[in-house]
GROMACS .gro file of C-alpha atoms in nm:
model
  140
    1MET     CA    1  -4.892  -1.753  -1.766
    2ALA     CA    2  -4.570  -1.556  -1.821
    3THR     CA    3  -4.314  -1.539  -1.543
    4PRO     CA    4  -3.994  -1.349  -1.467
    5ARG     CA    5  -3.811  -1.661  -1.590
    6LEU     CA    6  -3.981  -1.629  -1.930
    7MET     CA    7  -3.897  -1.259  -1.945
    8GLU     CA    8  -3.530  -1.330  -1.869
    9TYR     CA    9  -3.519  -1.606  -2.133
   10PHE     CA   10  -3.706  -1.402  -2.395
   11ASN     CA   11  -3.482  -1.096  -2.355
   12ARG     CA   12  -3.150  -1.280  -2.340
   13GLN     CA   13  -2.906  -1.167  -2.610
   14PRO     CA   14  -2.773  -1.259  -2.849
   15ARG     CA   15  -3.070  -1.446  -2.987
   16ILE     CA   16  -3.292  -1.443  -3.290
   17GLY     CA   17  -3.634  -1.583  -3.345
   18ILE     CA   18  -3.895  -1.618  -3.614
   19LEU     CA   19  -4.212  -1.410  -3.614
   20SER     CA   20  -4.490  -1.590  -3.802
   21THR     CA   21  -4.793  -1.397  -3.924
   22ALA     CA   22  -5.082  -1.455  -4.165
   23ASN     CA   23  -5.293  -1.209  -4.360
   24ARG     CA   24  -5.673  -1.205  -4.360
   25ASP     CA   25  -5.676  -1.471  -4.639
   26GLY     CA   26  -5.446  -1.707  -4.447
   27LYS     CA   27  -5.132  -1.642  -4.654
   28VAL     CA   28  -4.845  -1.705  -4.413
   29ASP     CA   29  -4.523  -1.511  -4.362
   30ALA     CA   30  -4.224  -1.591  -4.139
   31ALA     CA   31  -3.941  -1.346  -4.075
   32VAL     CA   32  -3.628  -1.348  -3.860
   33PHE     CA   33  -3.608  -1.088  -3.582
   34GLY     CA   34  -3.365  -1.017  -3.301
   35SER     CA   35  -3.531  -0.706  -3.162
   36PRO     CA   36  -3.849  -0.815  -2.978
   37GLN     CA   37  -3.836  -0.739  -2.605
   38MET     CA   38  -4.067  -0.836  -2.322
   39THR     CA   39  -4.132  -0.517  -2.127
   40ASP     CA   40  -4.339  -0.689  -1.860
   41GLU     CA   41  -4.480  -1.036  -1.799
   42LYS     CA   42  -4.756  -0.996  -2.059
   43THR     CA   43  -4.619  -0.749  -2.316
   44VAL     CA   44  -4.378  -0.773  -2.610
   45VAL     CA   45  -4.262  -0.467  -2.805
   46MET     CA   46  -4.076  -0.473  -3.136
   47ALA     CA   47  -3.973  -0.253  -3.426
   48LEU     CA   48  -4.084  -0.326  -3.780
   49GLY     CA   49  -3.997  -0.191  -4.119
   50GLU     CA   50  -4.258  -0.114  -4.384
   51ASN     CA   51  -4.279  -0.477  -4.489
   52ARG     CA   52  -4.497  -0.786  -4.532
   53THR     CA   53  -4.491  -0.866  -4.159
   54PHE     CA   54  -4.635  -0.525  -4.071
   55GLU     CA   55  -4.889  -0.546  -4.356
   56TYR     CA   56  -5.011  -0.887  -4.238
   57LEU     CA   57  -5.036  -0.779  -3.874
   58ARG     CA   58  -5.264  -0.490  -3.973
   59GLU     CA   59  -5.492  -0.745  -4.144
   60ASN     CA   60  -5.467  -1.013  -3.875
   61PRO     CA   61  -5.323  -0.922  -3.532
   62SER     CA   62  -5.229  -1.281  -3.434
   63ALA     CA   63  -4.863  -1.388  -3.447
   64VAL     CA   64  -4.619  -1.642  -3.303
   65PHE     CA   65  -4.259  -1.563  -3.205
   66THR     CA   66  -4.049  -1.882  -3.205
   67ILE     CA   67  -3.714  -1.888  -3.025
   68VAL     CA   68  -3.481  -2.181  -3.106
   69GLU     CA   69  -3.152  -2.275  -2.938
   70SER     CA   70  -2.952  -2.556  -3.094
   71GLY     CA   71  -2.811  -2.842  -2.890
   72LYS     CA   72  -2.564  -3.126  -2.943
   73THR     CA   73  -2.848  -3.350  -3.060
   74ILE     CA   74  -3.201  -3.267  -3.173
   75ALA     CA   75  -3.326  -3.386  -2.833
   76ASP     CA   76  -3.109  -3.118  -2.671
   77TRP     CA   77  -3.259  -2.830  -2.871
   78LYS     CA   78  -3.456  -2.580  -2.663
   79GLY     CA   79  -3.694  -2.300  -2.731
   80LEU     CA   80  -4.041  -2.160  -2.704
   81ARG     CA   81  -4.338  -2.058  -2.911
   82VAL     CA   82  -4.480  -1.732  -2.777
   83TYR     CA   83  -4.830  -1.658  -2.909
   84LEU     CA   84  -4.903  -1.288  -2.953
   85TRP     CA   85  -5.192  -1.050  -3.022
   86MET     CA   86  -5.106  -0.705  -3.161
   87LYS     CA   87  -5.265  -0.450  -2.929
   88GLU     CA   88  -5.138  -0.132  -3.095
   89TYR     CA   89  -4.882   0.013  -3.329
   90ALA     CA   90  -4.736   0.355  -3.395
   91THR     CA   91  -4.599   0.484  -3.725
   92SER     CA   92  -4.551   0.834  -3.587
   93GLY     CA   93  -4.545   1.015  -3.257
   94GLU     CA   94  -4.360   0.994  -2.929
   95MET     CA   95  -4.369   0.614  -2.890
   96LEU     CA   96  -4.203   0.563  -3.229
   97GLU     CA   97  -3.946   0.840  -3.184
   98THR     CA   98  -3.846   0.710  -2.840
   99TYR     CA   99  -3.802   0.359  -2.980
  100LYS     CA  100  -3.598   0.487  -3.276
  101LYS     CA  101  -3.363   0.669  -3.036
  102GLU     CA  102  -3.313   0.346  -2.840
  103VAL     CA  103  -3.243   0.155  -3.163
  104ALA     CA  104  -2.994   0.422  -3.277
  105ARG     CA  105  -2.815   0.406  -2.942
  106ALA     CA  106  -2.802   0.024  -2.944
  107VAL     CA  107  -2.722  -0.056  -3.309
  108GLY     CA  108  -2.674   0.271  -3.496
  109ASP     CA  109  -2.850   0.538  -3.697
  110GLU     CA  110  -2.884   0.329  -4.014
  111ALA     CA  111  -3.086   0.063  -3.828
  112ALA     CA  112  -3.304   0.331  -3.669
  113LYS     CA  113  -3.383   0.476  -4.012
  114MET     CA  114  -3.531   0.141  -4.119
  115VAL     CA  115  -3.785   0.141  -3.835
  116HIS     CA  116  -4.129   0.223  -3.974
  117ALA     CA  117  -4.342   0.116  -3.678
  118VAL     CA  118  -4.321   0.010  -3.317
  119VAL     CA  119  -4.568  -0.266  -3.232
  120THR     CA  120  -4.702  -0.371  -2.892
  121PHE     CA  121  -4.823  -0.728  -2.844
  122GLU     CA  122  -5.004  -0.905  -2.563
  123ILE     CA  123  -4.879  -1.257  -2.485
  124THR     CA  124  -5.176  -1.493  -2.515
  125GLU     CA  125  -5.005  -1.831  -2.475
  126VAL     CA  126  -4.659  -1.984  -2.430
  127ARG     CA  127  -4.579  -2.336  -2.552
  128PRO     CA  128  -4.261  -2.540  -2.570
  129LEU     CA  129  -4.071  -2.563  -2.897
  130VAL     CA  130  -4.154  -2.934  -2.912
  131ASP     CA  131  -4.472  -3.016  -2.723
  132MET     CA  132  -4.424  -3.350  -2.552
  133GLY     CA  133  -4.681  -3.282  -2.282
  134GLN     CA  134  -4.453  -3.080  -2.055
  135GLY     CA  135  -4.519  -2.717  -1.978
  136TRP     CA  136  -4.308  -2.450  -2.143
  137GLU     CA  137  -4.085  -2.415  -1.834
  138GLY     CA  138  -3.976  -2.776  -1.883
  139SER     CA  139  -3.844  -2.686  -2.227
  140LEU     CA  140  -3.594  -2.420  -2.114
   0.00000   0.00000   0.00000
């Protein structure tokens, strides 16, 4: 499913995307994130604050990370929808402290202080931004 090409595209900076979640009752949330990183061809890791996104993921571990790149015309826009399943999260311990140190080194201590949890997702599906019957690789 995922390939080194997807990993390169997903991790390219600068970029932002939208993480969409829903709670157990189906109430939807969408939030902008720049921090998610693919660590291997099936895993995404990201930092979260103590917020609605994290609350909803604890109720319903399904999410979608949408990456959008604008083009000259709407037909030139590119992107992906990466479907995720939260496997685990840490609000304390070595995994969280290691991630906070990386955040502090990359963007500063103030950003690291806002990190409440580090979340690990499994990629379950990848689809193009606009699904016109081509595979996701045709949309990059």
